[in-house]
Amino acid sequence: MKYIDIHCHLQFPEYDADREEVIARAQKEGIGIINVGTDVQMSTKAIELAERYENMWATVAIHPNHTKETFDLSVLAEMAKHPKVVAIGECGLDYFRSSQEDFERQKEVFIQHIKLANKVDKPIMLHVRSGKGNEAGNGANDLNAYTDALRILKEYAKVRANFHFFTGTQENLDEIIGMNGTVSFNGVVTFARSYDAVLKSAPIDRIMSETDA
């Protein structure tokens, strides 16, 4: 195995038409894949793929954008015990697509995920996205989800965490490195120049690689 894509979503319906072809191509090139769960259904499907293929693993979680939905976290707790489940996620905070009234619920569910990760002793795969004012539609000009996520992690987490698709500040990165965390950047960095300075400052042993499918 030459490479592991730590954050993929081949279980998503967008891959129904060519999933087998994509997996075959990846396996031919020696690429391992971690398919990341976003709700109970997608977590289940990620495990099913991991069971079928060598060099494929799964994570399980409720994505922060799904925390308003009804779900049973005890179901995920059972999934988390599976030997091919390598992390809890993607979980965290999303202030971009949410309104302020949703933030407290996201924090509550995030803490539940952290406690689950502690219990099964598996790392956390994080989705953290800050508010962008009018783009978010909620006036969240100064809402830094990284600040809140890091504070919560420091209080509750006993395991390592990876910040998937990191878009935080240099200060956020320094704090993540200080708590022995990792970051990953997806294909956006091939054309967006706003991440260059932060990316270059990250220690190479703290950078994970991903495509986000």
JSON list of C-alpha atoms in Angstrom, two decimals:
[
{"chain": "A", "resi": 1, "resn": "MET", "atom": "CA", "xyz": [0.00, 0.00, 0.00]},
{"chain": "A", "resi": 2, "resn": "LYS", "atom": "CA", "xyz": [1.51, 3.32, -1.14]},
{"chain": "A", "resi": 3, "resn": "TYR", "atom": "CA", "xyz": [-0.97, 5.85, 0.20]},
{"chain": "A", "resi": 4, "resn": "ILE", "atom": "CA", "xyz": [-4.04, 6.14, 2.43]},
{"chain": "A", "resi": 5, "resn": "ASP", "atom": "CA", "xyz": [-6.83, 8.57, 1.64]},
{"chain": "A", "resi": 6, "resn": "ILE", "atom": "CA", "xyz": [-7.92, 9.24, 5.22]},
{"chain": "A", "resi": 7, "resn": "HIS", "atom": "CA", "xyz": [-11.19, 10.98, 4.34]},
{"chain": "A", "resi": 8, "resn": "CYS", "atom": "CA", "xyz": [-13.30, 9.56, 1.53]},
{"chain": "A", "resi": 9, "resn": "HIS", "atom": "CA", "xyz": [-17.02, 8.92, 0.92]},
{"chain": "A", "resi": 10, "resn": "LEU", "atom": "CA", "xyz": [-17.26, 6.08, -1.59]},
{"chain": "A", "resi": 11, "resn": "GLN", "atom": "CA", "xyz": [-20.37, 4.84, 0.23]},
{"chain": "A", "resi": 12, "resn": "PHE", "atom": "CA", "xyz": [-22.30, 7.95, -0.87]},
{"chain": "A", "resi": 13, "resn": "PRO", "atom": "CA", "xyz": [-25.02, 7.54, -3.53]},
{"chain": "A", "resi": 14, "resn": "GLU", "atom": "CA", "xyz": [-23.00, 9.72, -5.92]},
{"chain": "A", "resi": 15, "resn": "TYR", "atom": "CA", "xyz": [-20.79, 6.66, -6.44]},
{"chain": "A", "resi": 16, "resn": "ASP", "atom": "CA", "xyz": [-23.59, 4.19, -7.15]},
{"chain": "A", "resi": 17, "resn": "ALA", "atom": "CA", "xyz": [-22.90, 4.29, -10.88]},
{"chain": "A", "resi": 18, "resn": "ASP", "atom": "CA", "xyz": [-19.13, 3.68, -10.82]},
{"chain": "A", "resi": 19, "resn": "ARG", "atom": "CA", "xyz": [-18.18, 2.64, -7.27]},
{"chain": "A", "resi": 20, "resn": "GLU", "atom": "CA", "xyz": [-16.66, -0.70, -8.26]},
{"chain": "A", "resi": 21, "resn": "GLU", "atom": "CA", "xyz": [-14.61, 0.94, -11.00]},
{"chain": "A", "resi": 22, "resn": "VAL", "atom": "CA", "xyz": [-13.27, 3.60, -8.62]},
{"chain": "A", "resi": 23, "resn": "ILE", "atom": "CA", "xyz": [-12.36, 1.02, -5.98]},
{"chain": "A", "resi": 24, "resn": "ALA", "atom": "CA", "xyz": [-10.66, -1.24, -8.52]},
{"chain": "A", "resi": 25, "resn": "ARG", "atom": "CA", "xyz": [-8.59, 1.67, -9.81]},
{"chain": "A", "resi": 26, "resn": "ALA", "atom": "CA", "xyz": [-7.57, 2.64, -6.28]},
{"chain": "A", "resi": 27, "resn": "GLN", "atom": "CA", "xyz": [-6.60, -0.90, -5.36]},
{"chain": "A", "resi": 28, "resn": "LYS", "atom": "CA", "xyz": [-4.56, -1.27, -8.53]},
{"chain": "A", "resi": 29, "resn": "GLU", "atom": "CA", "xyz": [-2.56, 1.80, -7.54]},
{"chain": "A", "resi": 30, "resn": "GLY", "atom": "CA", "xyz": [-2.04, 0.62, -3.97]},
{"chain": "A", "resi": 31, "resn": "ILE", "atom": "CA", "xyz": [-4.31, 3.22, -2.37]},
{"chain": "A", "resi": 32, "resn": "GLY", "atom": "CA", "xyz": [-5.97, 2.51, 0.97]},
{"chain": "A", "resi": 33, "resn": "ILE", "atom": "CA", "xyz": [-9.24, 4.28, 1.76]},
{"chain": "A", "resi": 34, "resn": "ILE", "atom": "CA", "xyz": [-11.04, 5.35, 4.92]},
{"chain": "A", "resi": 35, "resn": "ASN", "atom": "CA", "xyz": [-14.72, 6.00, 4.16]},
{"chain": "A", "resi": 36, "resn": "VAL", "atom": "CA", "xyz": [-16.13, 8.50, 6.61]},
{"chain": "A", "resi": 37, "resn": "GLY", "atom": "CA", "xyz": [-19.61, 8.22, 8.11]},
{"chain": "A", "resi": 38, "resn": "THR", "atom": "CA", "xyz": [-21.95, 11.21, 8.31]},
{"chain": "A", "resi": 39, "resn": "ASP", "atom": "CA", "xyz": [-25.06, 9.61, 9.81]},
{"chain": "A", "resi": 40, "resn": "VAL", "atom": "CA", "xyz": [-26.18, 6.14, 10.85]},
{"chain": "A", "resi": 41, "resn": "GLN", "atom": "CA", "xyz": [-26.98, 5.02, 7.31]},
{"chain": "A", "resi": 42, "resn": "MET", "atom": "CA", "xyz": [-23.74, 6.27, 5.77]},
{"chain": "A", "resi": 43, "resn": "SER", "atom": "CA", "xyz": [-21.73, 4.90, 8.70]},
{"chain": "A", "resi": 44, "resn": "THR", "atom": "CA", "xyz": [-23.33, 1.50, 8.16]},
{"chain": "A", "resi": 45, "resn": "LYS", "atom": "CA", "xyz": [-22.52, 1.58, 4.45]},
{"chain": "A", "resi": 46, "resn": "ALA", "atom": "CA", "xyz": [-18.93, 2.62, 5.18]},
{"chain": "A", "resi": 47, "resn": "ILE", "atom": "CA", "xyz": [-18.52, -0.46, 7.38]},
{"chain": "A", "resi": 48, "resn": "GLU", "atom": "CA", "xyz": [-20.07, -2.69, 4.74]},
{"chain": "A", "resi": 49, "resn": "LEU", "atom": "CA", "xyz": [-17.52, -1.50, 2.17]},
{"chain": "A", "resi": 50, "resn": "ALA", "atom": "CA", "xyz": [-14.68, -1.97, 4.65]},
{"chain": "A", "resi": 51, "resn": "GLU", "atom": "CA", "xyz": [-15.78, -5.56, 5.23]},
{"chain": "A", "resi": 52, "resn": "ARG", "atom": "CA", "xyz": [-15.75, -6.28, 1.50]},
{"chain": "A", "resi": 53, "resn": "TYR", "atom": "CA", "xyz": [-12.39, -4.81, 0.54]},
{"chain": "A", "resi": 54, "resn": "GLU", "atom": "CA", "xyz": [-8.83, -5.13, 1.70]},
{"chain": "A", "resi": 55, "resn": "ASN", "atom": "CA", "xyz": [-7.08, -1.88, 2.64]},
{"chain": "A", "resi": 56, "resn": "MET", "atom": "CA", "xyz": [-10.41, -0.17, 3.30]},
{"chain": "A", "resi": 57, "resn": "TRP", "atom": "CA", "xyz": [-11.65, 1.10, 6.65]},
{"chain": "A", "resi": 58, "resn": "ALA", "atom": "CA", "xyz": [-14.51, 3.16, 8.08]},
{"chain": "A", "resi": 59, "resn": "THR", "atom": "CA", "xyz": [-15.42, 5.83, 10.58]},
{"chain": "A", "resi": 60, "resn": "VAL", "atom": "CA", "xyz": [-18.81, 6.34, 12.22]},
{"chain": "A", "resi": 61, "resn": "ALA", "atom": "CA", "xyz": [-20.55, 9.52, 13.38]},
{"chain": "A", "resi": 62, "resn": "ILE", "atom": "CA", "xyz": [-23.29, 12.08, 13.00]},
{"chain": "A", "resi": 63, "resn": "HIS", "atom": "CA", "xyz": [-22.11, 15.04, 10.90]},
{"chain": "A", "resi": 64, "resn": "PRO", "atom": "CA", "xyz": [-22.78, 18.37, 12.66]},
{"chain": "A", "resi": 65, "resn": "ASN", "atom": "CA", "xyz": [-25.19, 19.34, 9.90]},
{"chain": "A", "resi": 66, "resn": "HIS", "atom": "CA", "xyz": [-27.31, 16.30, 10.80]},
{"chain": "A", "resi": 67, "resn": "THR", "atom": "CA", "xyz": [-27.50, 16.93, 14.55]},
{"chain": "A", "resi": 68, "resn": "LYS", "atom": "CA", "xyz": [-31.01, 18.36, 14.27]},
{"chain": "A", "resi": 69, "resn": "GLU", "atom": "CA", "xyz": [-32.25, 14.99, 13.05]},
{"chain": "A", "resi": 70, "resn": "THR", "atom": "CA", "xyz": [-33.39, 12.17, 15.31]},
{"chain": "A", "resi": 71, "resn": "PHE", "atom": "CA", "xyz": [-30.75, 9.51, 15.86]},
{"chain": "A", "resi": 72, "resn": "ASP", "atom": "CA", "xyz": [-29.72, 6.90, 18.40]},
{"chain": "A", "resi": 73, "resn": "LEU", "atom": "CA", "xyz": [-26.11, 7.34, 19.44]},
{"chain": "A", "resi": 74, "resn": "SER", "atom": "CA", "xyz": [-26.12, 3.89, 21.06]},
{"chain": "A", "resi": 75, "resn": "VAL", "atom": "CA", "xyz": [-26.31, 2.41, 17.54]},
{"chain": "A", "resi": 76, "resn": "LEU", "atom": "CA", "xyz": [-23.10, 4.23, 16.63]},
{"chain": "A", "resi": 77, "resn": "ALA", "atom": "CA", "xyz": [-21.54, 3.07, 19.89]},
{"chain": "A", "resi": 78, "resn": "GLU", "atom": "CA", "xyz": [-22.02, -0.54, 18.78]},
{"chain": "A", "resi": 79, "resn": "MET", "atom": "CA", "xyz": [-20.65, 0.22, 15.31]},
{"chain": "A", "resi": 80, "resn": "ALA", "atom": "CA", "xyz": [-17.62, 1.88, 16.88]},
{"chain": "A", "resi": 81, "resn": "LYS", "atom": "CA", "xyz": [-16.50, -1.49, 18.28]},
{"chain": "A", "resi": 82, "resn": "HIS", "atom": "CA", "xyz": [-16.09, -2.95, 14.78]},
{"chain": "A", "resi": 83, "resn": "PRO", "atom": "CA", "xyz": [-12.43, -3.84, 14.09]},
{"chain": "A", "resi": 84, "resn": "LYS", "atom": "CA", "xyz": [-12.43, -1.99, 10.78]},
{"chain": "A", "resi": 85, "resn": "VAL", "atom": "CA", "xyz": [-13.78, 1.21, 12.33]},
{"chain": "A", "resi": 86, "resn": "VAL", "atom": "CA", "xyz": [-10.64, 3.26, 12.89]},
{"chain": "A", "resi": 87, "resn": "ALA", "atom": "CA", "xyz": [-12.06, 6.57, 14.13]},
{"chain": "A", "resi": 88, "resn": "ILE", "atom": "CA", "xyz": [-15.14, 8.43, 15.32]},
{"chain": "A", "resi": 89, "resn": "GLY", "atom": "CA", "xyz": [-16.22, 11.04, 12.80]},
{"chain": "A", "resi": 90, "resn": "GLU", "atom": "CA", "xyz": [-16.89, 13.11, 10.98]},
{"chain": "A", "resi": 91, "resn": "CYS", "atom": "CA", "xyz": [-18.18, 15.06, 13.92]},
{"chain": "A", "resi": 92, "resn": "GLY", "atom": "CA", "xyz": [-17.62, 18.57, 15.19]},
{"chain": "A", "resi": 93, "resn": "LEU", "atom": "CA", "xyz": [-19.03, 22.04, 14.56]},
{"chain": "A", "resi": 94, "resn": "ASP", "atom": "CA", "xyz": [-20.32, 23.67, 11.39]},
{"chain": "A", "resi": 95, "resn": "TYR", "atom": "CA", "xyz": [-21.12, 27.38, 11.76]},
{"chain": "A", "resi": 96, "resn": "PHE", "atom": "CA", "xyz": [-21.26, 27.92, 8.01]},
{"chain": "A", "resi": 97, "resn": "ARG", "atom": "CA", "xyz": [-24.48, 26.11, 7.15]},
{"chain": "A", "resi": 98, "resn": "SER", "atom": "CA", "xyz": [-26.18, 26.49, 10.53]},
{"chain": "A", "resi": 99, "resn": "SER", "atom": "CA", "xyz": [-27.93, 29.21, 12.49]},
{"chain": "A", "resi": 100, "resn": "GLN", "atom": "CA", "xyz": [-26.85, 30.25, 15.96]},
{"chain": "A", "resi": 101, "resn": "GLU", "atom": "CA", "xyz": [-29.78, 28.40, 17.52]},
{"chain": "A", "resi": 102, "resn": "ASP", "atom": "CA", "xyz": [-28.24, 25.15, 16.24]},
{"chain": "A", "resi": 103, "resn": "PHE", "atom": "CA", "xyz": [-24.79, 25.71, 17.72]},
{"chain": "A", "resi": 104, "resn": "GLU", "atom": "CA", "xyz": [-25.54, 24.51, 21.24]},
{"chain": "A", "resi": 105, "resn": "ARG", "atom": "CA", "xyz": [-27.05, 21.28, 19.92]},
{"chain": "A", "resi": 106, "resn": "GLN", "atom": "CA", "xyz": [-23.96, 20.73, 17.78]},
{"chain": "A", "resi": 107, "resn": "LYS", "atom": "CA", "xyz": [-21.72, 21.21, 20.81]},
{"chain": "A", "resi": 108, "resn": "GLU", "atom": "CA", "xyz": [-23.75, 18.72, 22.87]},
{"chain": "A", "resi": 109, "resn": "VAL", "atom": "CA", "xyz": [-23.54, 16.06, 20.15]},
{"chain": "A", "resi": 110, "resn": "PHE", "atom": "CA", "xyz": [-19.85, 16.79, 19.60]},
{"chain": "A", "resi": 111, "resn": "ILE", "atom": "CA", "xyz": [-19.13, 16.13, 23.27]},
{"chain": "A", "resi": 112, "resn": "GLN", "atom": "CA", "xyz": [-21.07, 12.86, 23.05]},
{"chain": "A", "resi": 113, "resn": "HIS", "atom": "CA", "xyz": [-18.88, 11.80, 20.12]},
{"chain": "A", "resi": 114, "resn": "ILE", "atom": "CA", "xyz": [-15.71, 12.69, 22.01]},
{"chain": "A", "resi": 115, "resn": "LYS", "atom": "CA", "xyz": [-16.82, 10.61, 24.98]},
{"chain": "A", "resi": 116, "resn": "LEU", "atom": "CA", "xyz": [-17.52, 7.70, 22.63]},
{"chain": "A", "resi": 117, "resn": "ALA", "atom": "CA", "xyz": [-14.06, 8.06, 21.09]},
{"chain": "A", "resi": 118, "resn": "ASN", "atom": "CA", "xyz": [-12.53, 8.04, 24.56]},
{"chain": "A", "resi": 119, "resn": "LYS", "atom": "CA", "xyz": [-14.48, 4.93, 25.48]},
{"chain": "A", "resi": 120, "resn": "VAL", "atom": "CA", "xyz": [-13.43, 2.90, 22.43]},
{"chain": "A", "resi": 121, "resn": "ASP", "atom": "CA", "xyz": [-9.96, 4.50, 22.38]},
{"chain": "A", "resi": 122, "resn": "LYS", "atom": "CA", "xyz": [-10.11, 5.57, 18.75]},
{"chain": "A", "resi": 123, "resn": "PRO", "atom": "CA", "xyz": [-9.15, 8.97, 17.29]},
{"chain": "A", "resi": 124, "resn": "ILE", "atom": "CA", "xyz": [-11.60, 11.64, 16.20]},
{"chain": "A", "resi": 125, "resn": "MET", "atom": "CA", "xyz": [-12.16, 12.74, 12.60]},
{"chain": "A", "resi": 126, "resn": "LEU", "atom": "CA", "xyz": [-13.30, 16.35, 12.77]},
{"chain": "A", "resi": 127, "resn": "HIS", "atom": "CA", "xyz": [-15.47, 18.52, 10.57]},
{"chain": "A", "resi": 128, "resn": "VAL", "atom": "CA", "xyz": [-14.97, 22.12, 11.68]},
{"chain": "A", "resi": 129, "resn": "ARG", "atom": "CA", "xyz": [-16.16, 25.06, 9.61]},
{"chain": "A", "resi": 130, "resn": "SER", "atom": "CA", "xyz": [-16.43, 28.65, 10.78]},
{"chain": "A", "resi": 131, "resn": "GLY", "atom": "CA", "xyz": [-19.20, 31.13, 9.94]},
{"chain": "A", "resi": 132, "resn": "LYS", "atom": "CA", "xyz": [-18.75, 33.46, 6.97]},
{"chain": "A", "resi": 133, "resn": "GLY", "atom": "CA", "xyz": [-21.26, 36.20, 7.69]},
{"chain": "A", "resi": 134, "resn": "ASN", "atom": "CA", "xyz": [-23.66, 36.75, 4.82]},
{"chain": "A", "resi": 135, "resn": "GLU", "atom": "CA", "xyz": [-22.38, 33.64, 3.02]},
{"chain": "A", "resi": 136, "resn": "ALA", "atom": "CA", "xyz": [-23.59, 31.56, 5.95]},
{"chain": "A", "resi": 137, "resn": "GLY", "atom": "CA", "xyz": [-26.86, 33.40, 6.04]},
{"chain": "A", "resi": 138, "resn": "ASN", "atom": "CA", "xyz": [-26.64, 33.83, 9.80]},
{"chain": "A", "resi": 139, "resn": "GLY", "atom": "CA", "xyz": [-24.58, 36.98, 10.34]},
{"chain": "A", "resi": 140, "resn": "ALA", "atom": "CA", "xyz": [-21.81, 34.93, 11.91]},
{"chain": "A", "resi": 141, "resn": "ASN", "atom": "CA", "xyz": [-18.99, 37.24, 10.88]},
{"chain": "A", "resi": 142, "resn": "ASP", "atom": "CA", "xyz": [-16.78, 36.49, 13.86]},
{"chain": "A", "resi": 143, "resn": "LEU", "atom": "CA", "xyz": [-17.82, 32.95, 14.77]},
{"chain": "A", "resi": 144, "resn": "ASN", "atom": "CA", "xyz": [-14.66, 30.84, 14.77]},
{"chain": "A", "resi": 145, "resn": "ALA", "atom": "CA", "xyz": [-15.72, 27.22, 15.06]},
{"chain": "A", "resi": 146, "resn": "TYR", "atom": "CA", "xyz": [-12.09, 26.21, 15.56]},
{"chain": "A", "resi": 147, "resn": "THR", "atom": "CA", "xyz": [-11.89, 28.19, 18.81]},
{"chain": "A", "resi": 148, "resn": "ASP", "atom": "CA", "xyz": [-14.95, 26.41, 20.20]},
{"chain": "A", "resi": 149, "resn": "ALA", "atom": "CA", "xyz": [-13.88, 22.99, 18.91]},
{"chain": "A", "resi": 150, "resn": "LEU", "atom": "CA", "xyz": [-10.41, 23.29, 20.42]},
{"chain": "A", "resi": 151, "resn": "ARG", "atom": "CA", "xyz": [-11.81, 24.39, 23.75]},
{"chain": "A", "resi": 152, "resn": "ILE", "atom": "CA", "xyz": [-14.17, 21.41, 23.83]},
{"chain": "A", "resi": 153, "resn": "LEU", "atom": "CA", "xyz": [-11.42, 18.99, 22.81]},
{"chain": "A", "resi": 154, "resn": "LYS", "atom": "CA", "xyz": [-9.11, 20.26, 25.53]},
{"chain": "A", "resi": 155, "resn": "GLU", "atom": "CA", "xyz": [-11.81, 19.74, 28.12]},
{"chain": "A", "resi": 156, "resn": "TYR", "atom": "CA", "xyz": [-13.06, 16.31, 27.05]},
{"chain": "A", "resi": 157, "resn": "ALA", "atom": "CA", "xyz": [-10.79, 14.48, 24.60]},
{"chain": "A", "resi": 158, "resn": "LYS", "atom": "CA", "xyz": [-8.35, 11.79, 25.71]},
{"chain": "A", "resi": 159, "resn": "VAL", "atom": "CA", "xyz": [-7.55, 10.69, 22.14]},
{"chain": "A", "resi": 160, "resn": "ARG", "atom": "CA", "xyz": [-5.94, 12.39, 19.15]},
{"chain": "A", "resi": 161, "resn": "ALA", "atom": "CA", "xyz": [-7.95, 14.34, 16.62]},
{"chain": "A", "resi": 162, "resn": "ASN", "atom": "CA", "xyz": [-7.56, 15.11, 12.92]},
{"chain": "A", "resi": 163, "resn": "PHE", "atom": "CA", "xyz": [-8.98, 18.35, 11.56]},
{"chain": "A", "resi": 164, "resn": "HIS", "atom": "CA", "xyz": [-10.29, 17.31, 8.14]},
{"chain": "A", "resi": 165, "resn": "PHE", "atom": "CA", "xyz": [-10.15, 19.97, 5.38]},
{"chain": "A", "resi": 166, "resn": "PHE", "atom": "CA", "xyz": [-8.39, 22.42, 7.67]},
{"chain": "A", "resi": 167, "resn": "THR", "atom": "CA", "xyz": [-9.15, 26.09, 6.90]},
{"chain": "A", "resi": 168, "resn": "GLY", "atom": "CA", "xyz": [-8.29, 27.67, 10.24]},
{"chain": "A", "resi": 169, "resn": "THR", "atom": "CA", "xyz": [-5.79, 30.33, 11.19]},
{"chain": "A", "resi": 170, "resn": "GLN", "atom": "CA", "xyz": [-2.11, 30.00, 12.02]},
{"chain": "A", "resi": 171, "resn": "GLU", "atom": "CA", "xyz": [-3.06, 30.37, 15.68]},
{"chain": "A", "resi": 172, "resn": "ASN", "atom": "CA", "xyz": [-5.55, 27.50, 15.34]},
{"chain": "A", "resi": 173, "resn": "LEU", "atom": "CA", "xyz": [-2.89, 25.35, 13.71]},
{"chain": "A", "resi": 174, "resn": "ASP", "atom": "CA", "xyz": [-0.35, 26.10, 16.44]},
{"chain": "A", "resi": 175, "resn": "GLU", "atom": "CA", "xyz": [-2.91, 25.07, 19.05]},
{"chain": "A", "resi": 176, "resn": "ILE", "atom": "CA", "xyz": [-3.70, 21.84, 17.21]},
{"chain": "A", "resi": 177, "resn": "ILE", "atom": "CA", "xyz": [-0.01, 20.96, 16.94]},
{"chain": "A", "resi": 178, "resn": "GLY", "atom": "CA", "xyz": [0.40, 21.76, 20.62]},
{"chain": "A", "resi": 179, "resn": "MET", "atom": "CA", "xyz": [-2.26, 19.20, 21.55]},
{"chain": "A", "resi": 180, "resn": "ASN", "atom": "CA", "xyz": [-0.68, 16.52, 19.32]},
{"chain": "A", "resi": 181, "resn": "GLY", "atom": "CA", "xyz": [-3.38, 16.80, 16.67]},
{"chain": "A", "resi": 182, "resn": "THR", "atom": "CA", "xyz": [-3.15, 16.53, 12.90]},
{"chain": "A", "resi": 183, "resn": "VAL", "atom": "CA", "xyz": [-4.61, 18.40, 9.94]},
{"chain": "A", "resi": 184, "resn": "SER", "atom": "CA", "xyz": [-5.50, 17.43, 6.40]},
{"chain": "A", "resi": 185, "resn": "PHE", "atom": "CA", "xyz": [-6.07, 19.48, 3.27]},
{"chain": "A", "resi": 186, "resn": "ASN", "atom": "CA", "xyz": [-8.07, 18.36, 0.26]},
{"chain": "A", "resi": 187, "resn": "GLY", "atom": "CA", "xyz": [-7.97, 19.27, -3.42]},
{"chain": "A", "resi": 188, "resn": "VAL", "atom": "CA", "xyz": [-8.88, 22.90, -2.83]},
{"chain": "A", "resi": 189, "resn": "VAL", "atom": "CA", "xyz": [-5.23, 23.65, -2.04]},
{"chain": "A", "resi": 190, "resn": "THR", "atom": "CA", "xyz": [-4.32, 22.90, -5.66]},
{"chain": "A", "resi": 191, "resn": "PHE", "atom": "CA", "xyz": [-6.00, 26.11, -6.83]},
{"chain": "A", "resi": 192, "resn": "ALA", "atom": "CA", "xyz": [-6.80, 28.26, -3.76]},
{"chain": "A", "resi": 193, "resn": "ARG", "atom": "CA", "xyz": [-3.78, 30.24, -2.61]},
{"chain": "A", "resi": 194, "resn": "SER", "atom": "CA", "xyz": [-5.23, 31.46, 0.72]},
{"chain": "A", "resi": 195, "resn": "TYR", "atom": "CA", "xyz": [-4.10, 28.27, 2.50]},
{"chain": "A", "resi": 196, "resn": "ASP", "atom": "CA", "xyz": [-0.48, 28.32, 1.32]},
{"chain": "A", "resi": 197, "resn": "ALA", "atom": "CA", "xyz": [1.19, 29.98, 4.30]},
{"chain": "A", "resi": 198, "resn": "VAL", "atom": "CA", "xyz": [-0.57, 27.87, 6.91]},
{"chain": "A", "resi": 199, "resn": "LEU", "atom": "CA", "xyz": [-0.03, 24.67, 4.95]},
{"chain": "A", "resi": 200, "resn": "LYS", "atom": "CA", "xyz": [3.69, 25.35, 4.59]},
{"chain": "A", "resi": 201, "resn": "SER", "atom": "CA", "xyz": [4.03, 26.01, 8.32]},
{"chain": "A", "resi": 202, "resn": "ALA", "atom": "CA", "xyz": [2.48, 22.68, 9.33]},
{"chain": "A", "resi": 203, "resn": "PRO", "atom": "CA", "xyz": [5.06, 20.03, 10.35]},
{"chain": "A", "resi": 204, "resn": "ILE", "atom": "CA", "xyz": [5.13, 17.28, 7.72]},
{"chain": "A", "resi": 205, "resn": "ASP", "atom": "CA", "xyz": [4.47, 14.61, 10.34]},
{"chain": "A", "resi": 206, "resn": "ARG", "atom": "CA", "xyz": [1.23, 16.37, 11.32]},
{"chain": "A", "resi": 207, "resn": "ILE", "atom": "CA", "xyz": [-0.24, 16.53, 7.81]},
{"chain": "A", "resi": 208, "resn": "MET", "atom": "CA", "xyz": [-2.58, 13.74, 6.72]},
{"chain": "A", "resi": 209, "resn": "SER", "atom": "CA", "xyz": [-3.77, 13.41, 3.12]},
{"chain": "A", "resi": 210, "resn": "GLU", "atom": "CA", "xyz": [-7.32, 13.24, 1.88]},
{"chain": "A", "resi": 211, "resn": "THR", "atom": "CA", "xyz": [-9.50, 13.75, -1.16]},
{"chain": "A", "resi": 212, "resn": "ASP", "atom": "CA", "xyz": [-12.92, 14.10, 0.56]},
{"chain": "A", "resi": 213, "resn": "ALA", "atom": "CA", "xyz": [-14.07, 12.07, -2.45]}
]
